[in-house]
XYZ file of C-alpha atoms in Angstrom:
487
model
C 4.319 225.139 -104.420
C 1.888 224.904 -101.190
C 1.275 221.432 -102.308
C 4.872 220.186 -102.233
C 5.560 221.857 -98.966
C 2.168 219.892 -97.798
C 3.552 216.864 -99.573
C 7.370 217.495 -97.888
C 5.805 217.804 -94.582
C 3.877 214.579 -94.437
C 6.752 212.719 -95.335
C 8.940 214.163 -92.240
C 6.348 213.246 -90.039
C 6.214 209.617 -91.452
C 9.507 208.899 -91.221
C 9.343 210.694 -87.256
C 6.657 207.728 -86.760
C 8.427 205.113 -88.297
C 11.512 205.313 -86.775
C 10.331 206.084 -83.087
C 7.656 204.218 -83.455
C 5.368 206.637 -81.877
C 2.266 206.042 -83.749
C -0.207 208.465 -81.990
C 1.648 211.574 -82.326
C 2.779 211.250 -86.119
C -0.989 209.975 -86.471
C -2.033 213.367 -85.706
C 0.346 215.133 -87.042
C -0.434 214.001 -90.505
C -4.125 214.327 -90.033
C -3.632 217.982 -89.335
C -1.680 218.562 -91.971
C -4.168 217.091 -94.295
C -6.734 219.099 -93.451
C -3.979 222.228 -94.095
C -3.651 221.520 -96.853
C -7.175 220.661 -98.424
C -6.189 216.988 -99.240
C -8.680 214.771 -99.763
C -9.968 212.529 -97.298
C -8.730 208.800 -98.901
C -5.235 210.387 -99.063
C -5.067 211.756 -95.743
C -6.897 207.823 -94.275
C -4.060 205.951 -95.987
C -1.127 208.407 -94.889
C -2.564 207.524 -90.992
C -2.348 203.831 -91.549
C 0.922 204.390 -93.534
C 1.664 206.283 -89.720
C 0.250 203.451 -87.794
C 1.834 200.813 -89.638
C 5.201 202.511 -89.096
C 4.775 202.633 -85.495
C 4.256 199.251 -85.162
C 7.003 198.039 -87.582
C 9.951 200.817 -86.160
C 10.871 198.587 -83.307
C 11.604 196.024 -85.033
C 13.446 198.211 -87.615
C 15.811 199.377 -85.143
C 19.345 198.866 -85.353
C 21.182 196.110 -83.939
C 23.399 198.139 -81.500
C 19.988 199.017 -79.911
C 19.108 195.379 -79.341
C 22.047 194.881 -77.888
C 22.289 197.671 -75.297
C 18.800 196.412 -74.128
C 19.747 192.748 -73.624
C 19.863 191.446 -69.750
C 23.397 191.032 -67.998
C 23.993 187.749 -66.565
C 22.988 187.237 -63.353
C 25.384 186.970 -60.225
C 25.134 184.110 -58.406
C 27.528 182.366 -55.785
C 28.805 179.031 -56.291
C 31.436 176.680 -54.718
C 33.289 173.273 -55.832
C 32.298 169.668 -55.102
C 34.910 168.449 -52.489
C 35.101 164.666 -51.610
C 34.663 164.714 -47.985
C 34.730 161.874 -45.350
C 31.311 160.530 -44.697
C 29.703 157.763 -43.054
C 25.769 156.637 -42.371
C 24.743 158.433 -39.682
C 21.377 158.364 -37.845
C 19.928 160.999 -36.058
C 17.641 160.905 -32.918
C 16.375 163.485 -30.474
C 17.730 162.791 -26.963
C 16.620 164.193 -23.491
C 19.975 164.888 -21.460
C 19.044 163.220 -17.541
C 21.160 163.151 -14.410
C 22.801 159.831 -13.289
C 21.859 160.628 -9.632
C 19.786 163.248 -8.475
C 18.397 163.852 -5.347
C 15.829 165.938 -3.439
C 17.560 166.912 -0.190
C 14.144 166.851 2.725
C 14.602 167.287 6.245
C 14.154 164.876 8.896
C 13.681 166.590 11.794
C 11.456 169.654 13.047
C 13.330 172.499 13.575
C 13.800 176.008 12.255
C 16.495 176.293 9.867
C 20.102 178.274 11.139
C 21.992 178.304 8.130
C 21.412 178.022 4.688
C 25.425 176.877 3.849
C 25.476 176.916 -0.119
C 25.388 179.484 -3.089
C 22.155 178.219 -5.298
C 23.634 176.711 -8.588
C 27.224 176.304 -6.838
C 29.036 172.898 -6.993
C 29.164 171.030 -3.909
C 31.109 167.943 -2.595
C 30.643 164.842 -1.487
C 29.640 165.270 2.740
C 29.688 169.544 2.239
C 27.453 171.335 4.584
C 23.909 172.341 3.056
C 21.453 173.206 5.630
C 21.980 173.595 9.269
C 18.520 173.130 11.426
C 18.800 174.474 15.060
C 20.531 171.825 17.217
C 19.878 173.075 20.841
C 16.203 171.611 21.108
C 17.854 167.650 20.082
C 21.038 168.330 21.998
C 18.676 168.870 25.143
C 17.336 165.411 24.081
C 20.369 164.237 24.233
C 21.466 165.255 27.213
C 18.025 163.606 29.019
C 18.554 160.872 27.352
C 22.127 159.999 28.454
C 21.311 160.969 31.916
C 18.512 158.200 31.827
C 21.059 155.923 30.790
C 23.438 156.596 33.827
C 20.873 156.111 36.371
C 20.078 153.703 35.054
C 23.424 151.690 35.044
C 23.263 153.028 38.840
C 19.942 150.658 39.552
C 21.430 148.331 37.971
C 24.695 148.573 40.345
C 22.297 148.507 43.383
C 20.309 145.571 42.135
C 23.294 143.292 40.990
C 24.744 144.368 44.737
C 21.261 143.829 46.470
C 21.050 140.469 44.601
C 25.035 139.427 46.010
C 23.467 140.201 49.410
C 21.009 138.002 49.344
C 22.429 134.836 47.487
C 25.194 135.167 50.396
C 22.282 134.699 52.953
C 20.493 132.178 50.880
C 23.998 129.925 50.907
C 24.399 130.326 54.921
C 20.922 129.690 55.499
C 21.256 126.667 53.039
C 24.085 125.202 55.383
C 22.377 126.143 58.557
C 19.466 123.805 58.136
C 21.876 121.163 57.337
C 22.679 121.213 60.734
C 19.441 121.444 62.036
C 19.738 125.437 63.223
C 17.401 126.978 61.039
C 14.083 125.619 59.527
C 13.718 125.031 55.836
C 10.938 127.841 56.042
C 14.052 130.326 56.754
C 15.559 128.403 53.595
C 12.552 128.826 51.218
C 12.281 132.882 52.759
C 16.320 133.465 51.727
C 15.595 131.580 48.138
C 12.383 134.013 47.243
C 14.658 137.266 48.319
C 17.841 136.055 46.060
C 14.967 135.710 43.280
C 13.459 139.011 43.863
C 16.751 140.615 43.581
C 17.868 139.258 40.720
C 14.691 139.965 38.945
C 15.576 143.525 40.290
C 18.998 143.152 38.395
C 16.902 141.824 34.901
C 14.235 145.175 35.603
C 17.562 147.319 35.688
C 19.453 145.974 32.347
C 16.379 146.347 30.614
C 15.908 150.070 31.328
C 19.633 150.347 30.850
C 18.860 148.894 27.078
C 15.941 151.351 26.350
C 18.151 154.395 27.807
C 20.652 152.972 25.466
C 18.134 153.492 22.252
C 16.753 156.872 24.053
C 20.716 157.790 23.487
C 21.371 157.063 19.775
C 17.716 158.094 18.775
C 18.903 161.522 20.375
C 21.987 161.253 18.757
C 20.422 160.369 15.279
C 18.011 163.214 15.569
C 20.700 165.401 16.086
C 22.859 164.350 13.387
C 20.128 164.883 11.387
C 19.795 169.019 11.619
C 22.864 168.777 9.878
C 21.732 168.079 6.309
C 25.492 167.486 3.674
C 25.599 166.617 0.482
C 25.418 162.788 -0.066
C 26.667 162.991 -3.669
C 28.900 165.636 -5.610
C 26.896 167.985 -8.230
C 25.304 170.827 -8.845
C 22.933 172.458 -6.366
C 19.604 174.241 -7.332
C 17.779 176.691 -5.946
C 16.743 176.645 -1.878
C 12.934 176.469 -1.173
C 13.462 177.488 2.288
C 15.566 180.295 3.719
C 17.298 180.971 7.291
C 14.564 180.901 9.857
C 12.105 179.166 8.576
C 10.164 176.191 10.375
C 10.777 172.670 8.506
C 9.929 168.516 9.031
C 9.376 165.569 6.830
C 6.100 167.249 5.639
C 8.056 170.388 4.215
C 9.006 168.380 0.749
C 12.307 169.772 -1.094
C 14.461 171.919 0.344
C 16.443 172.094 -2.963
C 18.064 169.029 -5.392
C 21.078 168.191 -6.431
C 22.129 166.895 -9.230
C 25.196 164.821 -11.056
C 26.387 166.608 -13.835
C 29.934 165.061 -14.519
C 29.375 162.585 -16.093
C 25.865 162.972 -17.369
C 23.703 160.498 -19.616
C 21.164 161.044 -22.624
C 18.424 159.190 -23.311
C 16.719 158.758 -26.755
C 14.456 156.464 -28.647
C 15.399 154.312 -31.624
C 12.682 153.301 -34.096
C 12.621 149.857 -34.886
C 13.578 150.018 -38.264
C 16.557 152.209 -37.968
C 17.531 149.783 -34.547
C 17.402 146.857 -36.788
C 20.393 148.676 -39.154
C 22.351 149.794 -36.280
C 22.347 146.597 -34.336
C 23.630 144.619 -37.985
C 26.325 147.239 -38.154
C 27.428 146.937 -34.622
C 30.558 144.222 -33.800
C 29.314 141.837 -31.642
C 30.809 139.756 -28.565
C 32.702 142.632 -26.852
C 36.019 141.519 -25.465
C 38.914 141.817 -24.119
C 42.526 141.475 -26.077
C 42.990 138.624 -23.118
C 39.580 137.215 -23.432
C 40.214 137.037 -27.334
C 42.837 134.289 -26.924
C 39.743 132.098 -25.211
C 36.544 133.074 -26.543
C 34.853 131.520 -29.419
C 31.902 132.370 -31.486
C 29.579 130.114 -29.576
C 30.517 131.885 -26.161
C 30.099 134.971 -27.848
C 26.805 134.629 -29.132
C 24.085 136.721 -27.746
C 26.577 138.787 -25.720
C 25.508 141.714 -27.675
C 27.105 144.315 -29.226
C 30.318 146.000 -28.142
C 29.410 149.440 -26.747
C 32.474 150.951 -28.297
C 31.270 150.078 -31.692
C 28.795 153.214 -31.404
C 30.320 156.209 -32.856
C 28.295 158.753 -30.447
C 28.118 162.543 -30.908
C 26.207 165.316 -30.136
C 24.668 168.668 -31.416
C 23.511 171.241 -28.768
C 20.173 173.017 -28.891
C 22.269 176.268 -30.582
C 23.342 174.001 -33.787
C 27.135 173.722 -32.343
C 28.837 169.931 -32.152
C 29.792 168.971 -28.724
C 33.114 168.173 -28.405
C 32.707 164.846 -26.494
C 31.847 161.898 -27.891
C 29.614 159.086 -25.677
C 29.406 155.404 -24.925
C 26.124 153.804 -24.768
C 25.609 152.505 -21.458
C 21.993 150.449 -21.792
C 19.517 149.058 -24.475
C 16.538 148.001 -23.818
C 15.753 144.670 -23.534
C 11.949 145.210 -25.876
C 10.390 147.558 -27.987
C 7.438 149.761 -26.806
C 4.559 148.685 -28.128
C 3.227 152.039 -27.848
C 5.964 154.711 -29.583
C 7.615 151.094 -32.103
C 10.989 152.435 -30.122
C 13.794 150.864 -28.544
C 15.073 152.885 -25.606
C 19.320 153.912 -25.260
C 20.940 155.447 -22.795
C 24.724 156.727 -23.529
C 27.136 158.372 -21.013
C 28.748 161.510 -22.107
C 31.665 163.199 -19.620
C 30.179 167.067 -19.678
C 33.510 169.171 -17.760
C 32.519 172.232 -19.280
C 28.685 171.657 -17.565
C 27.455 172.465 -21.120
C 24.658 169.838 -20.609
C 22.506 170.186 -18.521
C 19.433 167.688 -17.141
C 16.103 167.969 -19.237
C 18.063 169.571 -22.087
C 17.218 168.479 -25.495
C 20.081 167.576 -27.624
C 20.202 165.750 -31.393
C 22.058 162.172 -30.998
C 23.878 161.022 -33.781
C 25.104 157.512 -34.051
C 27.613 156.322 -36.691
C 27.079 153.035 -38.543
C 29.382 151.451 -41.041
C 33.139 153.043 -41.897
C 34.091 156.241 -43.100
C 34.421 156.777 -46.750
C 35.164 159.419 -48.983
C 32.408 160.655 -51.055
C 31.494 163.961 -52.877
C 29.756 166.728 -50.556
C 27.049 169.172 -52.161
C 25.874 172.085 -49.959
C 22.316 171.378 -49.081
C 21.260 175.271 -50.755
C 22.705 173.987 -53.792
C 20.274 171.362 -53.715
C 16.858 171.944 -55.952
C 13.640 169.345 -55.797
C 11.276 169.419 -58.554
C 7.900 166.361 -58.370
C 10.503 163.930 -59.974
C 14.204 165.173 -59.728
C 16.309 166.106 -57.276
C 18.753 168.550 -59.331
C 21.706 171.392 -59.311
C 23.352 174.031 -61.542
C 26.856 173.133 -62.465
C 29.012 175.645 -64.353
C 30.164 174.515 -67.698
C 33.670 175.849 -68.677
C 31.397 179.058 -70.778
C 29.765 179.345 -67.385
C 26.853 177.959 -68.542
C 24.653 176.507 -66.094
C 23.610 172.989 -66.628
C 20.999 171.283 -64.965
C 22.448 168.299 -63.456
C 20.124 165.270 -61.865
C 21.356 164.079 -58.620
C 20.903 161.336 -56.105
C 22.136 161.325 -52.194
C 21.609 159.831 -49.027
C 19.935 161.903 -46.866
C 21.162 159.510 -43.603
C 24.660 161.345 -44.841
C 25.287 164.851 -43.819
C 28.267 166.478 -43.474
C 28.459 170.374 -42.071
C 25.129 171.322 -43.674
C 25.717 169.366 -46.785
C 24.621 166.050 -48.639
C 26.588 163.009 -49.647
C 26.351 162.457 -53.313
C 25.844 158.755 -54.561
C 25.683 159.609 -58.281
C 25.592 162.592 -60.403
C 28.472 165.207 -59.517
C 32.163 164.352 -58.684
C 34.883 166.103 -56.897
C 36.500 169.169 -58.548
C 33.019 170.135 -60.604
C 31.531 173.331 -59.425
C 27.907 174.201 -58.318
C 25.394 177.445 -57.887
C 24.656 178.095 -54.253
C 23.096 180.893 -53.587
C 20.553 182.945 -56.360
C 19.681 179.713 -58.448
C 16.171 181.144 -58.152
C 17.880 183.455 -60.921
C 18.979 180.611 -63.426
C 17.374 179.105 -66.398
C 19.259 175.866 -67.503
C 21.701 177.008 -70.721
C 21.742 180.634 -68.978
C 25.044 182.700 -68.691
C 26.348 183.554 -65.355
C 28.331 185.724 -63.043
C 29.605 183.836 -60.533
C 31.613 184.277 -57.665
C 33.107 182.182 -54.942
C 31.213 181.549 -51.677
C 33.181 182.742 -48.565
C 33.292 181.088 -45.494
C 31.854 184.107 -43.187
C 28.885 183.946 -45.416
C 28.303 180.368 -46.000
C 29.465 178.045 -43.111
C 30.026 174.608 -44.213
C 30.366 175.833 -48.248
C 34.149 174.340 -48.539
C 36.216 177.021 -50.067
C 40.252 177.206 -50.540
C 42.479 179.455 -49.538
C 42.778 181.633 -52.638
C 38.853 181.860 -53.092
C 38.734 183.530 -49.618
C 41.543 185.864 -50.628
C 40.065 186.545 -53.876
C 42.725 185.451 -56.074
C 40.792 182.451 -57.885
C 38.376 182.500 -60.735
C 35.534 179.776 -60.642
C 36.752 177.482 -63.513
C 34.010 175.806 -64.314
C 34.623 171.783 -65.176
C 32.156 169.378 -66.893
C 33.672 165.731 -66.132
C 32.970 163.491 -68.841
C 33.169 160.638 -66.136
C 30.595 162.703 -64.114
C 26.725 161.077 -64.996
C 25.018 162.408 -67.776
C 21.703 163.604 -66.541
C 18.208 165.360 -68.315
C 17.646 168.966 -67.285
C 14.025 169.412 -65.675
C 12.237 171.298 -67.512
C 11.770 175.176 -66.394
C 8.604 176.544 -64.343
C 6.639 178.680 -66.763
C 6.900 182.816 -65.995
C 4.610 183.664 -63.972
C 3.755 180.157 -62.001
């Protein structure tokens, strides 16, 4: 009886280890029960390994429902459709945004300033008052010098008068000694006095001439305390302020600058000038010079500046909403940088650029086409692929090879030339998550949280599934293979 208990015991634990496959415990159960028993020792060594070997072998035993309640869920990702899109080539250069006239206002004249006439960064016209320098010191000037000038025209009055006086005695003197009254020693006396005098009339026109300069010198000086704006701009900030001392030795008062219209310069590299100049029309005309000119006149008048498609990005990301018109190429590369230099104009009313700025030039070459659009965090790079995850119609994801032109971007996204078409639909955003053949949950990218993803009405509202589309038009391509886990 104590032995089938014994016996009826070790079998309860065995099956407890088998099933949970918790080897240790049952393992010691059933060696303590042994030794309760009084069984001998081979016995109780081959019910531990039966123990042991149960452990090990109950997982594997377990039912199927169990496998399945521990199996992964598919991961949620966010994806969005292929859309064709119009592109075009489109080369990008960094640009430095300059003033078409600037100018450092100075003073001219010593003097302490009055009036400091402007509000620093206001806009200013053409001939607007800027700096006032106290007038009465070059006024006083003035006044000297015009009162120079009149007595001077006075001397000049007595000599021309002196100089009548004596030519009338010179002429009666001259008939006297015809007759034999006077002497020709009274003739030669009245000749030098006529010449005196009129050398007195010469003396007085030529300090009537200098008085003259004295005058608009004064004037000049005293047109120049007044210091305008010779240009309409923006002003900058003053250097000097209401009673201080300035001259020509002071340097900038302040500078103002054109800002409307403004130009950018930038820097083409050789190789990308050589593309854009072949894509650019050339012999610019008229629609009334096209009735006369001919390809031989039109040869090397260069290209047509409207054939540049100009446009801007600002240094927060943001396209600027005016497009420009290239103004000046350079006639040779630098030797230096392997760059041709470009300026463009750009009209800037809302003062958004702003000299020294840096802003990303774009210029357009070719027509615009149509061609699929991926979104660049779609896009995956592996040593020899460039790939992405489409959805099959099992959502699936399939590892797609892809090729693009990276001179074609379009709002954050790539221009596919071979490998995905419109209407197909792509993972965007947790592909870090997805093994090629894997399951997915996926769910539409919104437009808050991924500018530039192109999503439709309904997907923003919620209302459309991803359908998932494999094209069999679209290219077949090889999956790459998989990092390992854990590299």
């Amino acid at each position: 009886m104590a032995q089938s208990t014994a016996r009826d015991e070790i079998f309860r634990f065995l099956s407890s280890a088998w099933e949970a496959g918790r080897n240790r415990p049952a393992a010691g159960a059933i060696r303590r029960s042994s030794r309760a028993l009084g069984l001998p020792k081979p016995i109780g060594r081959l019910l531990k390994a039966a123990a042991v070997v149960g452990a090990f072998a109950g997982p594997t035993a377990a039912p199927a429902l169990a496998q399945t309640a521990a199996a992964p869920s598919a991961p949620s990702v966010i994806v969005a459709p292929i859309v064709d899109q119009d592109v075009s080539t489109r080369f990008p250069f960094v640009g430095n945004v300059e003033a078409i006239q600037q100018v450092d206002l100075k003073a001219r004249v010593q003097g302490f300033l009055d009036q400091v006439a402007f509000t620093e960064g206001a806009f200013v016209k053409t001939g607007q008052l800027l700096y006032q320098i106290e007038q009465a010191p070059f006024q006083a000037q003035l006044a000297q010098a015009q009162g120079q000038l009149a007595a001077g025209k006075a001397q000049l009055a007595s000599a021309q008068a002196n100089l009548q006086e004596k030519q009338l005695t010179l002429d009666r003197q001259t008939a006297l000694v015809k007759s034999g009254t006077v002497s020709q020693a009274v003739v030669d006396t009245a000749t030098a006095d006529r010449d005196v005098a009129a050398a007195s009339v010469q003396q007085a026109q030529a300090a009537i001439a200098q008085a003259e300069a004295q005058v608009q010198t004064a004037q000049l000086n005293l047109s120049y305390t007044t210091i305008s704006a010779p240009i309409a701009g923006r002003i900058g900030v003053t250097n000097y302020t209401v009673g201080n001392l300035v001259n020509e030795s002071s340097g900038t008062l302040s500078t103002l600058v054109q800002v409307n219209p403004i130009r950018v310069a930038f820097a083409i590299p050789e190789k990308d000038y050589v593309t854009v100049m072949r894509n650019a029309s050339k012999g610019a005309k008229t629609p009334q010079q096209a009735e006369t000119v001919t390809d031989e006149t039109a040869i090397g008048a260069g290209p047509d500046p409207d054939s540049f498609k100009l446009s801007l990005v600002l240094p927060d990301g943001s396209s600027y909403k005016n497009g420009g018109k290239v103004e000046f190429i350079n006639n040779q590369v630098n030797a230096n940088t392997g760059t041709v230099t470009v300026r463009a104009m750009f009209d800037n009313p809302d003062n958004l650029l702003l000299p020294g700025e840096y802003v990303m030039v774009t210029i357009q070459v070719g027509d615009t086409t149509k061609m699929p659009v991926v979104p660049q965090s779609a896009v995956l790079q592996t040593a020899d692929s460039t790939y992405v995850f489409v959805l099959d119609t099992d959502n699936k994801a399939v590892s797609r090879t892809i090729t693009y032109n990276p001179q074609i971007k379009v709002n954050g996204g790539y221009a596919v030339t071979s490998g995905l078409i419109a209407g197909e639909t792509v993972i965007v955003d947790g592909v870090q998550k997805v093994k090629p053949g894997m399951v997915v949950a996926p769910t539409y990218a919104t437009a808050a949280s991924n500018p530039g993803i192109p999503v439709t009405e309904e997907q923003q509202q919620g209302t459309e599934k991803p359908s998932a589309t494999t094209d069999k038009t679209a290219p077949a391509a090889t999956a790459p293979a998989a990092p390992a886990a854990g590299k």
